[in-house]
Short mmCIF file of C-alpha atoms and ligand atoms in Angstrom, two decimals:
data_model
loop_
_atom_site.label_atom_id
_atom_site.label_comp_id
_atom_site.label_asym_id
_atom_site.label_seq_id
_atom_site.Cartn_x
_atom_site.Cartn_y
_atom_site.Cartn_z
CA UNK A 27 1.95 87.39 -48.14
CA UNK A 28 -0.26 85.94 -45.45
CA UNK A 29 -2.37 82.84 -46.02
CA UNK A 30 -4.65 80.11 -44.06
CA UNK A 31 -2.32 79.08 -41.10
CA UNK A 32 -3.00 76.57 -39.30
CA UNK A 33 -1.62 76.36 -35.60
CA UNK A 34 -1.57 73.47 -33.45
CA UNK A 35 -0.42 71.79 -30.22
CA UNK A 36 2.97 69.21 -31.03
CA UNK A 37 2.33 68.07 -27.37
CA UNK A 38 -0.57 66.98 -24.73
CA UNK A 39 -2.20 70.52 -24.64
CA UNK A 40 -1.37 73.69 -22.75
CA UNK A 41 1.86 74.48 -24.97
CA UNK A 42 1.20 78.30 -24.98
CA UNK A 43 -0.64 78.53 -27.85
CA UNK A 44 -2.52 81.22 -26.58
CA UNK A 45 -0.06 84.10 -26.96
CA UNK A 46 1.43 82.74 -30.01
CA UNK A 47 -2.12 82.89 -31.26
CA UNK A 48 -2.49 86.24 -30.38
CA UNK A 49 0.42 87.18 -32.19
CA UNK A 50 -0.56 85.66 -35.43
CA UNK A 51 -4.05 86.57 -35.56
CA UNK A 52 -2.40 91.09 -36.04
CA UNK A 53 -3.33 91.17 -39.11
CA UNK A 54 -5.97 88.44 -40.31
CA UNK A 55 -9.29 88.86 -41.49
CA UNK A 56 -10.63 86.07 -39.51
CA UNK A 57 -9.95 83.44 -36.62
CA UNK A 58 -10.85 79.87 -36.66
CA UNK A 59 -11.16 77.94 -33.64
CA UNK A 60 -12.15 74.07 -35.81
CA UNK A 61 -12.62 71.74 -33.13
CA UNK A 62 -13.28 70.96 -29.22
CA UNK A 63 -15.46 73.13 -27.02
CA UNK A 64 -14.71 75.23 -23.76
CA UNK A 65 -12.75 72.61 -22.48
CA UNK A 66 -9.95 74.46 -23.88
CA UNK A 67 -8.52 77.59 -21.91
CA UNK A 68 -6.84 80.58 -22.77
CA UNK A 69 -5.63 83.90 -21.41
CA UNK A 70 -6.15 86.99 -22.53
CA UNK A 71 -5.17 91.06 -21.37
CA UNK A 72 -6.76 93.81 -22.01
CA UNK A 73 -5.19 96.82 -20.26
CA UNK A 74 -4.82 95.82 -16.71
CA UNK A 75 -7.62 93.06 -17.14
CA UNK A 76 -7.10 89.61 -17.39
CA UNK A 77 -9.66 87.41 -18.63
CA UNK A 78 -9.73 83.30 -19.69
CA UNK A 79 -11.37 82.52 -22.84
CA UNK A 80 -12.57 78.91 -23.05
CA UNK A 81 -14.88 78.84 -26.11
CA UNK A 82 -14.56 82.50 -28.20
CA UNK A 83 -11.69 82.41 -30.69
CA UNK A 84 -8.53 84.55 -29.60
CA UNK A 85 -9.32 86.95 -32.32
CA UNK A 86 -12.29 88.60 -30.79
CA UNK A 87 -10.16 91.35 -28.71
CA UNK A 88 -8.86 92.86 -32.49
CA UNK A 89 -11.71 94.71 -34.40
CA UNK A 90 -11.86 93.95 -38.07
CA UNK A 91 -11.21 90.30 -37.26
CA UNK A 92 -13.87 87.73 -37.29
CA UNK A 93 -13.58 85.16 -34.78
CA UNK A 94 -15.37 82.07 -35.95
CA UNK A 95 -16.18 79.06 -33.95
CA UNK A 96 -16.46 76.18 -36.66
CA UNK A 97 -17.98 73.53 -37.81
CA UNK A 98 -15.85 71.17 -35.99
CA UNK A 99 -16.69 72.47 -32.36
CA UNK A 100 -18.94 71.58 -30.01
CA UNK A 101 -20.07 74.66 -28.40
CA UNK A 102 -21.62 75.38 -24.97
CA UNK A 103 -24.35 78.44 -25.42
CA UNK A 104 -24.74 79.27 -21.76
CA UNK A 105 -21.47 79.32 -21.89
CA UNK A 106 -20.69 81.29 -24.95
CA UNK A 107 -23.76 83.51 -23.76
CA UNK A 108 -21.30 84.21 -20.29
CA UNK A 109 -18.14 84.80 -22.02
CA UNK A 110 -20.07 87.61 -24.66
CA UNK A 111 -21.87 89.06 -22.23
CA UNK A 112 -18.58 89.06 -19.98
CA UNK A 113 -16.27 90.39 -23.04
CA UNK A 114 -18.95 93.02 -23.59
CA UNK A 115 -18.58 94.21 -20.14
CA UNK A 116 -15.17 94.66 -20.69
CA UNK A 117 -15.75 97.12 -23.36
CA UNK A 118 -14.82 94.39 -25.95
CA UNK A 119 -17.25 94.64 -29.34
CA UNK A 120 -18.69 90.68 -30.09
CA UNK A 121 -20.26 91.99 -33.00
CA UNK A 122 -17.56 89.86 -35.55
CA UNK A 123 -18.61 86.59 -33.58
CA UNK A 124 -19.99 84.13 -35.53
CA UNK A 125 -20.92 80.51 -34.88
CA UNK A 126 -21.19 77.55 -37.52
CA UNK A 127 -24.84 76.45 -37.54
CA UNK A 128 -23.68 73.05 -38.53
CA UNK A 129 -21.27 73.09 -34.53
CA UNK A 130 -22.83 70.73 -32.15
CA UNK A 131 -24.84 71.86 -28.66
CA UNK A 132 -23.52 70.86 -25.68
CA UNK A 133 -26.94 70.58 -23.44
CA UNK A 134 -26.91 70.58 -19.94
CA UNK A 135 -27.22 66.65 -20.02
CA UNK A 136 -24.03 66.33 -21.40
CA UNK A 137 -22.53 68.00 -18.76
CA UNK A 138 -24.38 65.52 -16.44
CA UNK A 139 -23.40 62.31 -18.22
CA UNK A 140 -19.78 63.73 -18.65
CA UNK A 141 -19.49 63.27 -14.79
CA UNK A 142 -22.09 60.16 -14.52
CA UNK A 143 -19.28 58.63 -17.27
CA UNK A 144 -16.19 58.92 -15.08
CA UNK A 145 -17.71 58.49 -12.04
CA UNK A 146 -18.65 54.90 -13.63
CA UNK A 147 -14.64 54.65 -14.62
CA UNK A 148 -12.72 52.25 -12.42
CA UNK A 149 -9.83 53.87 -10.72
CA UNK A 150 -6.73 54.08 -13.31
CA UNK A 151 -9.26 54.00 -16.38
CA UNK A 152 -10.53 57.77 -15.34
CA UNK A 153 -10.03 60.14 -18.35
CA UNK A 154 -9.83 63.06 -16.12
CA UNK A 155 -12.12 64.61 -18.55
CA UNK A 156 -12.84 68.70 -17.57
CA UNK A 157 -16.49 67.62 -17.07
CA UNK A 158 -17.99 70.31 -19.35
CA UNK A 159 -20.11 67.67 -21.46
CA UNK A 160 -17.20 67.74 -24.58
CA UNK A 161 -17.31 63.98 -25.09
CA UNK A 162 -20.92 63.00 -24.98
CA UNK A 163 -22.32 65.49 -27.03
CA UNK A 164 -19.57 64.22 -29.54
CA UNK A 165 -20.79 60.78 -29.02
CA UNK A 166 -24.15 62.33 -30.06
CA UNK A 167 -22.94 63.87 -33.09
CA UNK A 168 -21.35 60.74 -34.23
CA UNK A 169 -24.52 58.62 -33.06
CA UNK A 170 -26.50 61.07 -35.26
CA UNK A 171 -28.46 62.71 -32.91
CA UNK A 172 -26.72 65.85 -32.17
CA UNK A 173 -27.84 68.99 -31.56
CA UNK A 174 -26.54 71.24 -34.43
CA UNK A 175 -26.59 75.20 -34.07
CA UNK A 176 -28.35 75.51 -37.03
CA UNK A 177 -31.39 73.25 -35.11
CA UNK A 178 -31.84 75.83 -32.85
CA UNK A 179 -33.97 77.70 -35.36
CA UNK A 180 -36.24 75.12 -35.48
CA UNK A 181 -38.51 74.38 -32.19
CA UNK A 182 -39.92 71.23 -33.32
CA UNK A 183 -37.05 69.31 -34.08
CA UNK A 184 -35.11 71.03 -30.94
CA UNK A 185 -37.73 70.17 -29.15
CA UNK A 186 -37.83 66.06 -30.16
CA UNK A 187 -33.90 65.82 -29.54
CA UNK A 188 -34.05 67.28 -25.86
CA UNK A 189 -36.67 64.94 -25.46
CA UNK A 190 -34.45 62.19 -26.42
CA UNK A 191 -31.29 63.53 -25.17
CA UNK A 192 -32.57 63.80 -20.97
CA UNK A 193 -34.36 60.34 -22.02
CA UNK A 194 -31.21 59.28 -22.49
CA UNK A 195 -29.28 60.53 -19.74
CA UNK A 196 -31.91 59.53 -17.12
CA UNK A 197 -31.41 55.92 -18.12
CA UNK A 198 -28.16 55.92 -17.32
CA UNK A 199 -29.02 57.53 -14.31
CA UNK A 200 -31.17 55.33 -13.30
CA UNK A 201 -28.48 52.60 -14.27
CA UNK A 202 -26.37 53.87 -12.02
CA UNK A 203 -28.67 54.74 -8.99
CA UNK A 204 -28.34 58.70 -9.33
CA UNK A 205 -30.30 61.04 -8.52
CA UNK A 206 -32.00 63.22 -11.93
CA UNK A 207 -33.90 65.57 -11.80
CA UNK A 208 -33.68 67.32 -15.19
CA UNK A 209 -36.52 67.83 -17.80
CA UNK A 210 -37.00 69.04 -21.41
CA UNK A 211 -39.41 71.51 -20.86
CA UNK A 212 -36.92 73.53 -18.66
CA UNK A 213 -33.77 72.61 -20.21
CA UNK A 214 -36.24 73.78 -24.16
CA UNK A 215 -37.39 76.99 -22.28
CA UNK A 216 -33.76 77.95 -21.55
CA UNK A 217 -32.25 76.93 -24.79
CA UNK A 218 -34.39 78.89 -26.59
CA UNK A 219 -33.75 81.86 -23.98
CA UNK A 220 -30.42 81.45 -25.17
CA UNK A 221 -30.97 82.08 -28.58
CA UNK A 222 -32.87 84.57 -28.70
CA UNK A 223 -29.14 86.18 -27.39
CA UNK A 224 -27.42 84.31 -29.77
CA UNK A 225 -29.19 83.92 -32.93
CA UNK A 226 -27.40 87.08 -34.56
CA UNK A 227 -23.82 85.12 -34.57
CA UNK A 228 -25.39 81.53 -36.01
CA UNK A 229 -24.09 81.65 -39.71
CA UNK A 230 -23.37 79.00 -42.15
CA UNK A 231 -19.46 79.83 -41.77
CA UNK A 232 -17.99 77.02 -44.25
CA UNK A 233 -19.64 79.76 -46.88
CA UNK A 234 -18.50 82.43 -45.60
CA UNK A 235 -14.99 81.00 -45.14
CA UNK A 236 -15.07 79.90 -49.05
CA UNK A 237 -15.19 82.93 -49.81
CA UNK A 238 -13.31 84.88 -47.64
CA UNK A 239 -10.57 82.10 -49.21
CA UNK A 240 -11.84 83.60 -53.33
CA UNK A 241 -11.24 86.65 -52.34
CA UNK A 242 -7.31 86.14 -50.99
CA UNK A 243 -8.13 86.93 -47.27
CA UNK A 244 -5.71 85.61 -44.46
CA UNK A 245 -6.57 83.45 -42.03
CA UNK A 246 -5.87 81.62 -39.08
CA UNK A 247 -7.42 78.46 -38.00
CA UNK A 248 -6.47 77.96 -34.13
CA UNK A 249 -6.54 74.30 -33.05
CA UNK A 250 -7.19 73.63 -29.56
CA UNK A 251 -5.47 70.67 -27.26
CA UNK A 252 -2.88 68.71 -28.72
CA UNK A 253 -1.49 65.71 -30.80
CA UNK A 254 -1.41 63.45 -28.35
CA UNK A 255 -4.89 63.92 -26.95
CA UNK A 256 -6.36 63.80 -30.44
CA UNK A 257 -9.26 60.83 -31.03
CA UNK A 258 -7.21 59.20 -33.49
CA UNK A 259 -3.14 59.56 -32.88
CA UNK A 260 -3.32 60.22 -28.90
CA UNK A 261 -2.77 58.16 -26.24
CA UNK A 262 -6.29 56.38 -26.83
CA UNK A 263 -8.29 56.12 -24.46
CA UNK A 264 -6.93 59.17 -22.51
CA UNK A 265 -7.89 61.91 -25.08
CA UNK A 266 -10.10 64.49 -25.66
CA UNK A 267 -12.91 63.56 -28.20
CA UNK A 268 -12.23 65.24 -31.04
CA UNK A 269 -9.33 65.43 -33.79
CA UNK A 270 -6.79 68.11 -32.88
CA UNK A 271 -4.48 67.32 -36.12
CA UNK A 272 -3.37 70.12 -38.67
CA UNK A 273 -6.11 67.87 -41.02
CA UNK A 274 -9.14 68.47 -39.34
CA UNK A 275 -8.19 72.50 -39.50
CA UNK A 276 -9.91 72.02 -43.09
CA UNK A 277 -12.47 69.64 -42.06
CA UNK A 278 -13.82 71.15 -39.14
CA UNK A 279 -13.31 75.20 -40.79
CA UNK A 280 -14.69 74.18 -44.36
CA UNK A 281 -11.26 76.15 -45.83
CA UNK A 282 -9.81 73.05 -48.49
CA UNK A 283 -6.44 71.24 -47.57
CA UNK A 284 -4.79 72.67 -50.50
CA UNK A 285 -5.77 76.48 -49.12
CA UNK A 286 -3.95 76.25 -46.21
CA UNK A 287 -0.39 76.43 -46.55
CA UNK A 288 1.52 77.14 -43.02
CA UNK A 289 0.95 74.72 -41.04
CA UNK A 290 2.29 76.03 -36.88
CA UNK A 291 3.25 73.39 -34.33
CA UNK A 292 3.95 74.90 -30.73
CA UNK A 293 6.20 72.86 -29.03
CA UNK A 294 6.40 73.27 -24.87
CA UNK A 295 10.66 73.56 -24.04
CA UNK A 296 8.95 70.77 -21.69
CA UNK A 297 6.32 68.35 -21.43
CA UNK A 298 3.48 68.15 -19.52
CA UNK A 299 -0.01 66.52 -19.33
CA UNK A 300 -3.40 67.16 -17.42
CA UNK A 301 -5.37 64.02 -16.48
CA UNK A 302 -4.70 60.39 -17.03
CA UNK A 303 -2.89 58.55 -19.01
CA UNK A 304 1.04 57.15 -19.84
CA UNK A 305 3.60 60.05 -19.63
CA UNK A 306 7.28 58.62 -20.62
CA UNK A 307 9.27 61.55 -19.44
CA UNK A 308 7.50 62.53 -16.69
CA UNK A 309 9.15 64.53 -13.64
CA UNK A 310 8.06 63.12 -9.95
CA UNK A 311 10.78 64.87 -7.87
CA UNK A 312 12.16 68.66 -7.28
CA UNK A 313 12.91 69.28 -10.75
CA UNK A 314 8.96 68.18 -12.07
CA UNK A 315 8.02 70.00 -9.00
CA UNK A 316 10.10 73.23 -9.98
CA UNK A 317 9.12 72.89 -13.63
CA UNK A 318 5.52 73.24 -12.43
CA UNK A 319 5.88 75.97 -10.22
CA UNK A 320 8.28 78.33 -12.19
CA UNK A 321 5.94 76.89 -15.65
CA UNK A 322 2.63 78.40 -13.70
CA UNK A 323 1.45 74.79 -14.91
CA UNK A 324 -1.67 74.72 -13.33
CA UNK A 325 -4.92 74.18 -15.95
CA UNK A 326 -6.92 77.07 -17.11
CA UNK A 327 -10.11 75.61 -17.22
CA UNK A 328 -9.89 73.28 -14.15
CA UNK A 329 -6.75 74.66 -12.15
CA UNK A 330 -5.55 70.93 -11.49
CA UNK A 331 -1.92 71.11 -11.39
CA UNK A 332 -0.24 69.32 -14.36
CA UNK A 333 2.37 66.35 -14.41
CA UNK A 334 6.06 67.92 -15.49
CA UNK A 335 8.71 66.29 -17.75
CA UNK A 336 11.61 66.54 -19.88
CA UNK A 337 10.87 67.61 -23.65
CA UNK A 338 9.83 64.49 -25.93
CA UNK A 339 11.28 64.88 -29.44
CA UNK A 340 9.50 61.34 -30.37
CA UNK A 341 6.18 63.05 -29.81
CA UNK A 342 7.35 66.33 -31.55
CA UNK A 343 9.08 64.08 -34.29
CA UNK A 344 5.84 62.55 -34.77
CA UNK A 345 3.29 65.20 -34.21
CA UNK A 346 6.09 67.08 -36.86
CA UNK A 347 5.50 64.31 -39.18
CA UNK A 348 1.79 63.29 -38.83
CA UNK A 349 0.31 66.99 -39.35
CA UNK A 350 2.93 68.37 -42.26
CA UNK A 351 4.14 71.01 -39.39
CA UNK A 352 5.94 73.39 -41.91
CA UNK A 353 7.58 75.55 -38.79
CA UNK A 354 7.77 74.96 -34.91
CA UNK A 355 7.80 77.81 -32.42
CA UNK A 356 9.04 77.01 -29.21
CA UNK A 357 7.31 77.96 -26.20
CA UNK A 358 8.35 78.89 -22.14
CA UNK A 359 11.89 78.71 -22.82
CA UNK A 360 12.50 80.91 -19.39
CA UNK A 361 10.78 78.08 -17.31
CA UNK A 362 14.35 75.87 -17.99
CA UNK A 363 16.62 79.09 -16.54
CA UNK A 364 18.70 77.81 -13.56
CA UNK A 365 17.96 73.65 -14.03
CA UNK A 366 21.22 71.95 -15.33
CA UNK A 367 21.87 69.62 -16.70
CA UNK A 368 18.59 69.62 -19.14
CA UNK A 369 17.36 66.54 -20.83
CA UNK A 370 15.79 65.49 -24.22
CA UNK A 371 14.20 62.27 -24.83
CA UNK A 372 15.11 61.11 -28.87
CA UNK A 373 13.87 57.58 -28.79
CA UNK A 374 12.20 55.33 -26.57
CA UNK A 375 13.67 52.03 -25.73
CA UNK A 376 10.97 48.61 -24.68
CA UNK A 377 13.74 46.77 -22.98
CA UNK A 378 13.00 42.85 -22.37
CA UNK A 379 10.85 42.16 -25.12
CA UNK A 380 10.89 40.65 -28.99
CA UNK A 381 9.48 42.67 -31.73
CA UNK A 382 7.16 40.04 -32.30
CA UNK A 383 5.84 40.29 -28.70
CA UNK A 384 5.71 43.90 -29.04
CA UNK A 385 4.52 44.59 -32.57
CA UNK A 386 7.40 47.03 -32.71
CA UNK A 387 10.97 47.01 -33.00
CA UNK A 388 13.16 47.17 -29.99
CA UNK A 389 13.99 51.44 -30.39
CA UNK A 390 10.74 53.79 -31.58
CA UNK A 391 11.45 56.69 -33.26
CA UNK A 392 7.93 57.05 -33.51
CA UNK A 393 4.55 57.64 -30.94
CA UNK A 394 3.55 54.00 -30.18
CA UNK A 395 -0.65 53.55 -30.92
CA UNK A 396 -0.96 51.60 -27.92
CA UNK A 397 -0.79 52.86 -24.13
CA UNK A 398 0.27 49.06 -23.04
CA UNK A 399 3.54 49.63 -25.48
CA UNK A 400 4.08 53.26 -24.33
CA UNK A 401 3.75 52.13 -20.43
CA UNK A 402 6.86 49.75 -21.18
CA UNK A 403 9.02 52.08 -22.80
CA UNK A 404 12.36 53.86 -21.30
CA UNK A 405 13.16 56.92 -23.05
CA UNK A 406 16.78 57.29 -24.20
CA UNK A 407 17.82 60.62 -23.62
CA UNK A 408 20.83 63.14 -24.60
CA UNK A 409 21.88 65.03 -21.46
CA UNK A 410 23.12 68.39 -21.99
CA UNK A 411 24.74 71.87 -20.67
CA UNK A 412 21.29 73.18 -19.30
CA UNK A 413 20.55 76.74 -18.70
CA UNK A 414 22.43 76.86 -15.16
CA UNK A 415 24.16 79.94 -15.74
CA UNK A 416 20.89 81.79 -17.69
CA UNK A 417 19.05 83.52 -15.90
CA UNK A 418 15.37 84.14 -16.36
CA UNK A 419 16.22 88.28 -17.06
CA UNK A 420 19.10 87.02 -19.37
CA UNK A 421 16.56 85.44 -21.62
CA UNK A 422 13.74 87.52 -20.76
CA UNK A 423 15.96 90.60 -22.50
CA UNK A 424 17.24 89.03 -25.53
CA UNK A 425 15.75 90.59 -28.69
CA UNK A 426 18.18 89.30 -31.45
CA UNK A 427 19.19 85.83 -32.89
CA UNK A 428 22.25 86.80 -32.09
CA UNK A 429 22.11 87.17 -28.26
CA UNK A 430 20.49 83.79 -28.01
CA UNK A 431 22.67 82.25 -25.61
CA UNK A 432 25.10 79.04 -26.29
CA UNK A 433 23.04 76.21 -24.28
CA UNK A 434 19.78 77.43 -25.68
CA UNK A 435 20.88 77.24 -29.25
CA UNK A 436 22.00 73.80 -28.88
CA UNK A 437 18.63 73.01 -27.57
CA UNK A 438 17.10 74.60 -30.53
CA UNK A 439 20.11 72.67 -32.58
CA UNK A 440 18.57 69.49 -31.31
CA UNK A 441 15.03 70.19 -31.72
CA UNK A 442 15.38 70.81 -35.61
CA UNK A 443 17.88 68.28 -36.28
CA UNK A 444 15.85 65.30 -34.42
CA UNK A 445 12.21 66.54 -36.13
CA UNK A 446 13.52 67.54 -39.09
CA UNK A 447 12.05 70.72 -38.84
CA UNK A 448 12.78 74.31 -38.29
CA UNK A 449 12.07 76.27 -34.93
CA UNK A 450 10.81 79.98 -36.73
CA UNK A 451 10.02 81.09 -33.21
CA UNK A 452 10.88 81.29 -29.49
CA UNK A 453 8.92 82.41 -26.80
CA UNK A 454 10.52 83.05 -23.07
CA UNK A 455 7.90 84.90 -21.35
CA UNK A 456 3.92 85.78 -21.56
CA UNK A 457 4.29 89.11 -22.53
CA UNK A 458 4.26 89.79 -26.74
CA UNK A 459 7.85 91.08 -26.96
CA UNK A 460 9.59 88.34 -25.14
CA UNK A 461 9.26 86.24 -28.37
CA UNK A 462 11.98 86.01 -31.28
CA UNK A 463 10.57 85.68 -34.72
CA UNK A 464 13.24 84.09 -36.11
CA UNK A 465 11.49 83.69 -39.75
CA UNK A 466 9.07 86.51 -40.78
CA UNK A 467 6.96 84.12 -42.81
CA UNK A 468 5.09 82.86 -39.93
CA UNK A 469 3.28 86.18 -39.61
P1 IMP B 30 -12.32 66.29 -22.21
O1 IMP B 30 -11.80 67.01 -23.41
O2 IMP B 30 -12.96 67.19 -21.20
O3 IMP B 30 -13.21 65.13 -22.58
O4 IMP B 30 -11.06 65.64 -21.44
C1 IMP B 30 -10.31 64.57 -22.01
C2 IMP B 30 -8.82 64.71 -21.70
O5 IMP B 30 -8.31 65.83 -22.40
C3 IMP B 30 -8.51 64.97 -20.23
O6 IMP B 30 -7.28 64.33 -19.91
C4 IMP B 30 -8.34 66.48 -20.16
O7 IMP B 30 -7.51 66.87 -19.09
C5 IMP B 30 -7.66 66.73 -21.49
N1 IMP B 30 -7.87 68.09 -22.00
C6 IMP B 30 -8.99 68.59 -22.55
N2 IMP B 30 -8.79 69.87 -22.93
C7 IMP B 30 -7.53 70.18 -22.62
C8 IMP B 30 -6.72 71.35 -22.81
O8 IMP B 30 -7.15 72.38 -23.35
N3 IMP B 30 -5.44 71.27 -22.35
C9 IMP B 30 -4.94 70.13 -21.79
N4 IMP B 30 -5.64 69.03 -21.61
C10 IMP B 30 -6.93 69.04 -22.02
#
């Protein structure tokens, strides 16, 4: 029987959670997205057109399912207003959109003092934040004067808050000697322009998910990023400002802990990372360089190319253990075709120092909190058979357990024993049936 999934990123974002997404959503009555805004990207096909989704859940290209942006999320409207208005044109029905009234705005300020805020950033502190206004308006929210959805019914107090919000940003403006020329009547005028388009999809959806939850219906709450960019367990300060952890699928949804009861990690065969930030595995020569290009690992919502490395079983031994992961499904399997020998990090090392220096013993099993500690560590790896012989078609046309080949079994072997978890499905391709479901009760 299906239930409230949730699925999550084990890594730093961009594991392929798109497709597996798509995948588990046949079926379910609704689709959660619970947290972040459009800085998030994913693909999606619809006959011989291709379109990237940064804000509307997955679910919206299957009628009968309702996609539901949460409480959680911080959500763009011009944005949102773009990507309807752009799914529409593709035929695609937005009618079972709805949007949390208790989400945050993101107002065009935000957007500003995103880039005023790393511009500021001395050089190796940048976040390499996607600039689309995701962490100030969650500084807002937690300063208490965010924009909700639900405040857009209400011109008065909208009306107050812009005021105070391009107060605010033209301070720091004028702080920093840039030019700003935004107001509140303009910035109120369009809002409310924007509305008037969305207003149908504003709901209160924590009651609507309560009792889609009564009445038995399945659903799937689709986290966005990943562990390690999460506010609290990522690799602080270079993170993304909201939690991406399997717990704030009920927090940011409204659906109780105790109602969800799969619990997805996708785990990259590799590792990569977009941005800033302390990356112990990562690739600098031909082999990161040929990870990237066979991976396609260039970002969907900013196209930078992203930093390659070998798979990091400490982060998917933590991320495993910190979110209750109850089933891993591993992702771009074909990217590792024709690189041998492959390597897996299982601990990290901080050579030269006391525990008491450190505040950790000499070998970590487990994610270190602090970037200082995970600059200095050397991960200790197992080197293994790669995929030299396998080539991309090889895996590309496998479609039982049984023709899994040798090396990439032992991979899987070593995934499962070092997390102490079981991999329920592989993916070696983008299209749907290049995956093996190897345990049905994922669907
Ligand atoms: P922000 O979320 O725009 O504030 O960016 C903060 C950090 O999170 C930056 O390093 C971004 O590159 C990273 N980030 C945000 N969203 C994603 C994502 O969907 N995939 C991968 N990295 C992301």
């Amino acid at each position: 029987m299906m239930t409230s999934t949730v699925i999550l990123g084990t890594q730093w974002g961009d594991e392929g959670k798109g497709k597996i997404t798509d995948i588990l959503t046949e079926g379910r009555d609704a689709v959660v997205r619970y947290q972040g805004g459009n800085n998030a990207g994913h693909t999606i096909v619809i006959g011989d057109k291709v379109f990237k989704l940064h804000i509307v859940p997955s679910g919206v290209i299957r009628q009968d399912t309702l996609s539901i942006i949460g409480d959680g999320c911080v959500v763009d409207p011009f944005v949102l207003m773009e990507e309807i208005n752009i799914l529409n044109g593709m035929g695609v029905d937005t009618g079972m959109v709805l949007i949390s009234d208790r989400a945050h705005v993101i107002m065009p300020y935000h957007r500003f003092t995103d880039g005023l805020e790393e511009r500021a950033r001395k050089e190796g502190k940048k976040v390499g934040t996607t600039g689309r206004g995701i962490g100030p308006c969650y500084q807002d929210k937690a300063g208490r004067f965010g924009i909700r959805m639900g405040d857009l019914r209400y011109p008065a107090i909208l009306r107050e808050k812009i005021e105070r919000g391009v107060e605010r940003a033209g301070d720091m403006a004028l702080k920093l000697d840039v030019e700003f020329d935004m107001n509140a009547d303009k910035i109120m005028s369009d809002v409310t322009d924007c509305y008037g388009f969305l207003s149908g999809h504003i709901r209160d959806t924590s009651s609507i998910l309560t009792e889609m939850v009564q009445r038995g219906s399945s659903i799937l709450l689709e986290g966005a990023q990943g562990v390690f960019l999460d506010i609290d367990k990522g690799t602080y300060p270079f993170v993304t400002s909201s939690s991406c952890s399997s717990g704030y699928g009920s927090a940011g949804s409204g659906i109780g802990p105790l109602d969800i009861k799969r619990i997805i990690g996708i785990v990259k065969a590799y590792t990569t990372r977009v941005g800033e930030g302390p990356f112990p595995t990562e690739l600098t020569d031909e082999t990161g360089r040929r990870l990237r290009e066979s991976g396609r690992e260039f970002g969907t919502t900013t196209e930078r190319p992203r930093r390659c490395g070998w798979l990091d079983l400490v982060m998917v031994r933590s991320s495993t253990a910190w979110n209750s992961i109850t089933d891993l499904a591993l992702t771009k399997l074909d990217v590792l075709a024709g690189i041998d020998p492959v390597k897996v990090c299982v601990e990290y090392e901080i050579p030269g120092k006391t525990a008491d220096e450190s505040g950790y013993e000499t070998v970590l099993r487990y994610f270190p909190s602090h970037i200082e500690v995970l600059k200095e560590v050397k991960p200790r790896y197992i080197e293994m058979e790669g995929f030299g012989d396998i080539s991309i078609d090889d895996l590309r046309n496998i479609r039982s357990t049984g023709e899994v080949p040798e090396p990439v079994s032992r991979y899987i072997d070593i995934i499962e024993r070092e997390t102490s978890s079981k991999v329920s499905l592989l993916s070696y391709g983008p299209d749907r049936n290049e995956t093996i479901i190897l345990d049905q009760r994922i669907l």
